[in-house]
Structure formats: C-alpha cells, structure tokens
Amino acid sequence: MNPDSIGNYFVGLCCDGNARFVAVDALAPALEMKSRHGLAGNASVIAAEGMLTALLLSAHVKGDERLTLQIAGETPQFSLVVDVNGDGTTRGRFVPQRLVPGRAFSGTLMVLKSLWQTELYRSVADVKDETLEDALRRFLVTSQQVDSRVWVQAERDRAGNLVFAGGLLVEKLPHADADDFRARLEGDRAPDLKLLMKGLGGIIGGDASIGGSLEILGAQTIRYRCSCGPERVRAILRGLGHEELRTIIDEQGRAEVNCHFCNADYVVEREELEAIVVALAEERPAGEA
C-alpha cells in the first residue's frame, strides 16, 4: 500500500443539532484503487463513487465487522466490489479498466455486513438507469427507513486525472421537523462538498456548514489496505492439499498467486512448496496414504 493513500471520515451533528452526518474524503484511497487496477476515464469515477458509497454505508460497522458493497452493472457492463472494515481500512476491485462516458447505469446493488465468516445483514436493490448517488438515496429510503439526504461526488480534471472524491450522508434526528430538515438541504442550500471537505480537513475551517452549524463528534483515517500477504498465500496453498501441490511443483516448478483485490503478485518457489508438502505429509494421521 502507498503510505500516502489515506482519506478522512467524519461523523457529527449538523443542521443546528437536528441531524446526524457522515462525511468522507476518499480521494487518496480511490486513487490507490485506480492505480492498482489500471482504471482510466469514467471507470475511475464510477469506482470512486462506489468506494464513497460503501464508506458512507459503513457508519455502524465496528470492531471486526466488515461491510461489502457489490455492484453488477448490466448497462454498461462492469463489476465493483468494495470492502470496508471496522478499523477504517478499505479495498476495492473494479473491472473493466475503461467504461463509456456517463454516470448512469442499470444493474444490481448488494450490501453485506459480516463478522468473520458470519453474515449479519444482506440487502439487494435494483439500479435502473440512474447514478450511484440516486441509487444510494433510494436504497436508504427503502432499506433503512430513515429520512436522509446523500451526495456522492467524484471528479476528473481536463487531463482525465481523478482530483476529487467526497461523500456526505445526512440523517434527520427523530425530534427534528421534516419540513425544516428538507428546507435546510435542498436547492441552493445544498452543501458544497468541496468546501465542506476543506473545512472538515482543517477541523471546521472556512465556511463549512451543513444546513446550519455543525459539530464533529468523531474522526477516523481511511486507509487502502488489502488482507492478502505471504502468510495468506501460504495458507491458500496448504488448502490445495498434498497432491495438487505436487502437481504444481512437477509441472510449473513454483506457484504464482495474484490477489484480485489489490492486484499484487506473489511467487512461492519450489523449495518452499516442497517444505509445505513435507509439512502436510507429517500432519497426516498414521496409516493414511
């Protein structure tokens, strides 16, 4: 991971204490995903918006829990998977590397919440020729039953470089008036995400506001980090079993493993594979062939 691939995540109160907000600056992690998977043009924008969406939905993910966002685009065709862990780490995979221009798409959006290998929550929604921001807004209304507003914004410059990736989710608190909440955030009173992120990054600098005064209750860094690594690769190889490892040694001489999330390549040479085979043989029950 690039040590500079760090974003920021803020939670707090806004609209003069009448709403709760989650704000995310994920430009650096989005750039890391773009770089690792060679994304260009509109693919980098949709991928960044997907990462922002997953991060906004992860507000209640704590400890060892994980939220996974999966999007299967049908028109145009693409696939996106983003994981967000309770410790603020995230990773993502997007294919293909290029997409036709435009932010609207049709397909399926699925959100999973899990703890280790146990699924805690699952929700699926159709996306019908709409932007990810619109799809997220409808998903929150239908699945979360909370009066909320959401903004997801990723931008490229004229050279095609990703230069901004910010997201904001605002949820009305039970005591607040619905009409007042709506009036504070619609039309020309909608928050300026760029100004907001700049202010939050400076811990409420400039004119940052969300429907009135805001108060930060918590902040966390976001890091692009994959759970793969040499030990994980060795565990996968051990899981293949004695016979398949012997076939790899005889036919290829070494094992090559690619992580589809971070696109990192791992090579395990013959000597180490032989050692794994010997260890597996020693672990066999007595008398087993």
Short mmCIF file of C-alpha atoms in Angstrom, two decimals:
data_model
loop_
_atom_site.label_atom_id
_atom_site.label_comp_id
_atom_site.label_asym_id
_atom_site.label_seq_id
_atom_site.Cartn_x
_atom_site.Cartn_y
_atom_site.Cartn_z
CA MET A 1 0.00 0.00 0.00
CA ASN A 2 1.10 3.51 -0.77
CA PRO A 3 1.64 5.16 2.65
CA ASP A 4 0.02 8.31 1.32
CA SER A 5 -3.25 6.54 0.38
CA ILE A 6 -5.10 7.90 3.40
CA GLY A 7 -8.50 9.58 3.47
CA ASN A 8 -10.68 11.01 6.22
CA TYR A 9 -14.01 10.01 7.73
CA PHE A 10 -16.07 12.31 9.97
CA VAL A 11 -19.29 11.88 11.96
CA GLY A 12 -21.16 14.56 13.85
CA LEU A 13 -24.24 16.70 14.23
CA CYS A 14 -25.41 19.28 11.71
CA CYS A 15 -28.44 21.39 10.78
CA ASP A 16 -28.06 23.16 14.13
CA GLY A 17 -28.27 19.86 16.02
CA ASN A 18 -31.26 18.49 14.11
CA ALA A 19 -29.43 15.86 12.03
CA ARG A 20 -26.52 13.44 12.09
CA PHE A 21 -23.93 13.45 9.32
CA VAL A 22 -21.25 11.18 7.89
CA ALA A 23 -18.70 12.87 5.60
CA VAL A 24 -15.95 11.09 3.68
CA ASP A 25 -12.91 12.35 1.80
CA ALA A 26 -11.72 9.28 -0.09
CA LEU A 27 -9.62 10.73 -2.89
CA ALA A 28 -6.39 9.03 -1.81
CA PRO A 29 -7.87 5.51 -1.39
CA ALA A 30 -9.76 5.95 -4.67
CA LEU A 31 -6.53 6.88 -6.43
CA GLU A 32 -4.90 3.77 -4.95
CA MET A 33 -7.68 1.59 -6.35
CA LYS A 34 -7.39 3.36 -9.71
CA SER A 35 -3.63 2.76 -9.81
CA ARG A 36 -3.75 -0.89 -8.72
CA HIS A 37 -6.33 -1.85 -11.32
CA GLY A 38 -5.23 0.44 -14.14
CA LEU A 39 -8.54 2.30 -14.29
CA ALA A 40 -8.98 5.12 -16.76
CA GLY A 41 -11.64 7.65 -17.69
CA ASN A 42 -15.15 7.02 -16.45
CA ALA A 43 -14.19 3.70 -14.84
CA SER A 44 -12.12 5.58 -12.25
CA VAL A 45 -15.09 7.87 -11.49
CA ILE A 46 -17.63 5.07 -11.01
CA ALA A 47 -15.12 3.10 -8.93
CA ALA A 48 -14.51 6.14 -6.70
CA GLU A 49 -18.24 6.72 -6.28
CA GLY A 50 -18.63 3.07 -5.33
CA MET A 51 -15.94 3.36 -2.67
CA LEU A 52 -17.60 6.50 -1.31
CA THR A 53 -20.94 4.70 -1.21
CA ALA A 54 -19.50 1.78 0.77
CA LEU A 55 -17.78 4.12 3.22
CA LEU A 56 -20.96 6.13 3.83
CA LEU A 57 -22.92 2.93 4.46
CA SER A 58 -20.28 1.66 6.91
CA ALA A 59 -21.17 4.19 9.62
CA HIS A 60 -22.28 1.43 12.02
CA VAL A 61 -19.51 -1.07 11.22
CA LYS A 62 -17.35 -1.59 14.31
CA GLY A 63 -14.53 -3.80 15.54
CA ASP A 64 -14.03 -6.90 13.39
CA GLU A 65 -17.17 -6.31 11.33
CA ARG A 66 -16.99 -5.74 7.58
CA LEU A 67 -19.32 -4.09 5.09
CA THR A 68 -19.14 -5.24 1.49
CA LEU A 69 -20.70 -3.39 -1.42
CA GLN A 70 -21.15 -5.38 -4.63
CA ILE A 71 -22.43 -3.79 -7.83
CA ALA A 72 -23.11 -5.72 -11.01
CA GLY A 73 -23.60 -3.30 -13.86
CA GLU A 74 -25.60 -4.58 -16.82
CA THR A 75 -25.78 -1.42 -18.95
CA PRO A 76 -22.92 -0.69 -19.23
CA GLN A 77 -21.35 -3.93 -18.03
CA PHE A 78 -18.99 -3.67 -15.08
CA SER A 79 -18.31 -5.24 -11.70
CA LEU A 80 -17.38 -3.47 -8.47
CA VAL A 81 -16.60 -4.91 -5.04
CA VAL A 82 -15.58 -2.71 -2.09
CA ASP A 83 -14.84 -3.89 1.46
CA VAL A 84 -14.82 -1.54 4.46
CA ASN A 85 -13.60 -2.83 7.83
CA GLY A 86 -14.34 -1.54 11.30
CA ASP A 87 -10.76 -0.29 11.67
CA GLY A 88 -11.14 2.16 8.78
CA THR A 89 -9.35 0.08 6.15
CA THR A 90 -10.86 -0.41 2.73
CA ARG A 91 -10.08 -2.13 -0.55
CA GLY A 92 -11.81 -2.38 -3.90
CA ARG A 93 -11.83 -4.08 -7.28
CA PHE A 94 -13.36 -2.73 -10.48
CA VAL A 95 -13.46 -4.24 -13.97
CA PRO A 96 -13.15 -3.40 -16.81
CA GLN A 97 -10.44 -0.75 -16.90
CA ARG A 98 -12.49 1.55 -19.15
CA LEU A 99 -16.19 2.45 -19.45
CA VAL A 100 -18.23 4.52 -21.85
CA PRO A 101 -18.80 8.11 -20.62
CA GLY A 102 -21.75 8.73 -18.32
CA ARG A 103 -22.56 8.14 -14.64
CA ALA A 104 -25.98 6.46 -15.01
CA PHE A 105 -26.23 2.68 -15.22
CA SER A 106 -28.60 -0.24 -14.71
CA GLY A 107 -27.84 -3.33 -12.67
CA THR A 108 -27.92 -4.66 -9.13
CA LEU A 109 -26.56 -3.26 -5.86
CA MET A 110 -25.99 -5.53 -2.87
CA VAL A 111 -24.83 -4.61 0.63
CA LEU A 112 -23.49 -7.27 3.02
CA LYS A 113 -22.47 -6.89 6.64
CA SER A 114 -20.44 -9.69 8.19
CA LEU A 115 -18.40 -10.68 11.21
CA TRP A 116 -15.58 -13.01 10.22
CA GLN A 117 -17.38 -15.65 8.15
CA THR A 118 -20.85 -14.99 9.61
CA GLU A 119 -23.26 -12.90 7.57
CA LEU A 120 -25.14 -10.40 9.73
CA TYR A 121 -27.13 -8.49 7.14
CA ARG A 122 -27.88 -8.53 3.42
CA SER A 123 -29.89 -6.18 1.24
CA VAL A 124 -30.29 -6.11 -2.54
CA ALA A 125 -31.68 -3.36 -4.76
CA ASP A 126 -32.09 -2.86 -8.48
CA VAL A 127 -30.49 0.14 -10.17
CA LYS A 128 -32.50 1.40 -13.13
CA ASP A 129 -30.72 3.86 -15.39
CA GLU A 130 -29.66 6.13 -12.53
CA THR A 131 -26.49 7.43 -10.94
CA LEU A 132 -24.96 5.74 -7.95
CA GLU A 133 -25.93 8.77 -5.87
CA ASP A 134 -29.59 8.37 -6.87
CA ALA A 135 -29.45 4.60 -6.31
CA LEU A 136 -27.97 5.11 -2.85
CA ARG A 137 -30.63 7.68 -1.98
CA ARG A 138 -33.40 5.26 -2.95
CA PHE A 139 -31.67 2.36 -1.18
CA LEU A 140 -31.53 4.33 2.08
CA VAL A 141 -35.23 5.21 1.89
CA THR A 142 -36.39 1.66 1.14
CA SER A 143 -33.98 -0.36 3.29
CA GLN A 144 -33.07 1.93 6.18
CA GLN A 145 -36.43 3.70 6.60
CA VAL A 146 -34.61 6.90 7.62
CA ASP A 147 -35.33 10.41 6.35
CA SER A 148 -31.96 11.23 4.82
CA ARG A 149 -30.09 13.08 2.10
CA VAL A 150 -26.94 11.85 0.36
CA TRP A 151 -24.34 13.28 -2.01
CA VAL A 152 -21.60 11.33 -3.80
CA GLN A 153 -19.17 13.26 -5.97
CA ALA A 154 -16.08 12.14 -7.89
CA GLU A 155 -14.45 14.39 -10.48
CA ARG A 156 -11.67 14.32 -13.06
CA ASP A 157 -9.74 17.25 -14.44
CA ARG A 158 -9.35 18.01 -18.15
CA ALA A 159 -6.36 15.68 -18.33
CA GLY A 160 -8.50 12.82 -17.02
CA ASN A 161 -6.94 12.67 -13.56
CA LEU A 162 -9.16 11.93 -10.58
CA VAL A 163 -8.99 15.10 -8.46
CA PHE A 164 -11.90 14.87 -6.01
CA ALA A 165 -13.84 12.11 -4.26
CA GLY A 166 -16.16 13.20 -1.46
CA GLY A 167 -19.40 11.91 0.02
CA LEU A 168 -21.95 13.12 2.55
CA LEU A 169 -24.85 11.37 4.26
CA VAL A 170 -27.24 13.42 6.44
CA GLU A 171 -29.93 11.71 8.56
CA LYS A 172 -32.75 13.58 10.31
CA LEU A 173 -32.91 13.03 14.05
CA PRO A 174 -36.30 11.93 15.50
CA HIS A 175 -37.01 15.25 17.20
CA ALA A 176 -36.43 17.35 14.07
CA ASP A 177 -39.21 18.72 11.88
CA ALA A 178 -39.29 17.01 8.46
CA ASP A 179 -40.20 20.17 6.50
CA ASP A 180 -37.46 22.18 8.19
CA PHE A 181 -34.95 19.39 7.55
CA ARG A 182 -35.84 19.34 3.86
CA ALA A 183 -35.68 23.11 3.53
CA ARG A 184 -32.20 23.26 5.09
CA LEU A 185 -30.65 20.94 2.49
CA GLU A 186 -32.45 21.40 -0.80
CA GLY A 187 -31.95 23.75 -3.72
CA ASP A 188 -29.33 26.43 -3.30
CA ARG A 189 -28.91 25.41 0.36
CA ALA A 190 -27.44 22.03 -0.57
CA PRO A 191 -23.92 21.66 0.86
CA ASP A 192 -20.86 22.38 -1.25
CA LEU A 193 -18.89 19.13 -0.88
CA LYS A 194 -15.54 20.62 -1.86
CA LEU A 195 -15.87 23.47 0.61
CA LEU A 196 -17.13 21.06 3.26
CA MET A 197 -14.20 18.65 2.87
CA LYS A 198 -11.74 21.52 3.00
CA GLY A 199 -13.32 22.81 6.20
CA LEU A 200 -13.50 19.39 7.85
CA GLY A 201 -9.91 18.67 6.90
CA GLY A 202 -8.93 21.82 8.74
CA ILE A 203 -11.32 20.84 11.56
CA ILE A 204 -14.08 23.28 10.69
CA GLY A 205 -12.19 25.89 8.77
CA GLY A 206 -13.57 28.41 6.31
CA ASP A 207 -17.33 28.47 5.78
CA ALA A 208 -18.02 24.74 6.07
CA SER A 209 -21.60 24.03 7.15
CA ILE A 210 -24.42 21.53 6.56
CA GLY A 211 -27.83 23.15 6.80
CA GLY A 212 -26.55 25.37 9.58
CA SER A 213 -23.92 24.87 12.24
CA LEU A 214 -22.16 21.52 12.57
CA GLU A 215 -20.22 19.73 15.30
CA ILE A 216 -17.69 16.93 14.78
CA LEU A 217 -18.21 14.05 17.20
CA GLY A 218 -15.61 11.70 15.77
CA ALA A 219 -12.97 11.38 13.05
CA GLN A 220 -11.05 8.46 11.61
CA THR A 221 -8.48 7.96 8.89
CA ILE A 222 -9.31 5.71 5.95
CA ARG A 223 -6.54 3.52 4.59
CA TYR A 224 -6.46 1.39 1.48
CA ARG A 225 -5.24 -1.96 2.75
CA CYS A 226 -5.71 -5.48 1.49
CA SER A 227 -5.73 -8.51 3.75
CA CYS A 228 -3.56 -10.50 1.38
CA GLY A 229 0.09 -11.25 2.14
CA PRO A 230 2.68 -14.05 2.13
CA GLU A 231 1.08 -15.84 5.09
CA ARG A 232 -2.36 -15.71 3.48
CA VAL A 233 -0.90 -17.12 0.26
CA ARG A 234 0.80 -19.96 2.13
CA ALA A 235 -2.49 -20.80 3.84
CA ILE A 236 -4.23 -20.94 0.46
CA LEU A 237 -1.56 -23.23 -0.91
CA ARG A 238 -1.81 -25.51 2.11
CA GLY A 239 -5.53 -25.73 1.46
CA LEU A 240 -4.88 -27.15 -2.01
CA GLY A 241 -3.61 -30.36 -0.46
CA HIS A 242 -0.61 -32.63 -0.96
CA GLU A 243 -1.48 -34.00 -4.41
CA GLU A 244 -2.31 -30.70 -6.11
CA LEU A 245 0.81 -29.04 -4.70
CA ARG A 246 2.92 -31.92 -6.01
CA THR A 247 1.36 -31.41 -9.45
CA ILE A 248 2.21 -27.67 -9.34
CA ILE A 249 5.81 -28.48 -8.40
CA ASP A 250 6.20 -31.06 -11.17
CA GLU A 251 4.52 -29.02 -13.92
CA GLN A 252 5.39 -25.41 -13.05
CA GLY A 253 8.25 -25.55 -10.57
CA ARG A 254 6.72 -22.74 -8.49
CA ALA A 255 3.34 -21.20 -7.59
CA GLU A 256 2.18 -17.77 -8.75
CA VAL A 257 -0.78 -16.17 -6.97
CA ASN A 258 -2.46 -12.86 -7.86
CA CYS A 259 -4.75 -11.01 -5.43
CA HIS A 260 -7.76 -9.81 -7.41
CA PHE A 261 -8.40 -7.01 -4.88
CA CYS A 262 -5.03 -5.28 -4.79
CA ASN A 263 -3.51 -6.85 -7.93
CA ALA A 264 -0.38 -7.86 -6.00
CA ASP A 265 1.58 -10.85 -7.31
CA TYR A 266 3.09 -13.47 -5.01
CA VAL A 267 5.59 -16.12 -6.08
CA VAL A 268 6.33 -19.18 -3.97
CA GLU A 269 9.43 -21.01 -5.18
CA ARG A 270 9.94 -24.77 -5.43
CA GLU A 271 11.87 -25.06 -2.15
CA GLU A 272 9.07 -23.51 -0.12
CA LEU A 273 6.43 -25.58 -1.89
CA GLU A 274 8.42 -28.72 -1.10
CA ALA A 275 8.53 -27.68 2.55
CA ILE A 276 4.74 -27.22 2.58
CA VAL A 277 4.27 -30.69 1.03
CA VAL A 278 6.53 -32.23 3.69
CA ALA A 279 4.63 -30.44 6.46
CA LEU A 280 1.29 -31.68 5.10
CA ALA A 281 2.62 -35.23 4.92
CA GLU A 282 3.74 -35.06 8.54
CA GLU A 283 0.29 -33.86 9.59
CA ARG A 284 -1.46 -36.87 8.07
CA PRO A 285 -2.93 -39.39 10.51
CA ALA A 286 -0.84 -42.56 10.89
CA GLY A 287 -1.71 -45.16 8.26
CA GLU A 288 -3.28 -42.67 5.80
CA ALA A 289 -1.92 -42.90 2.27
#
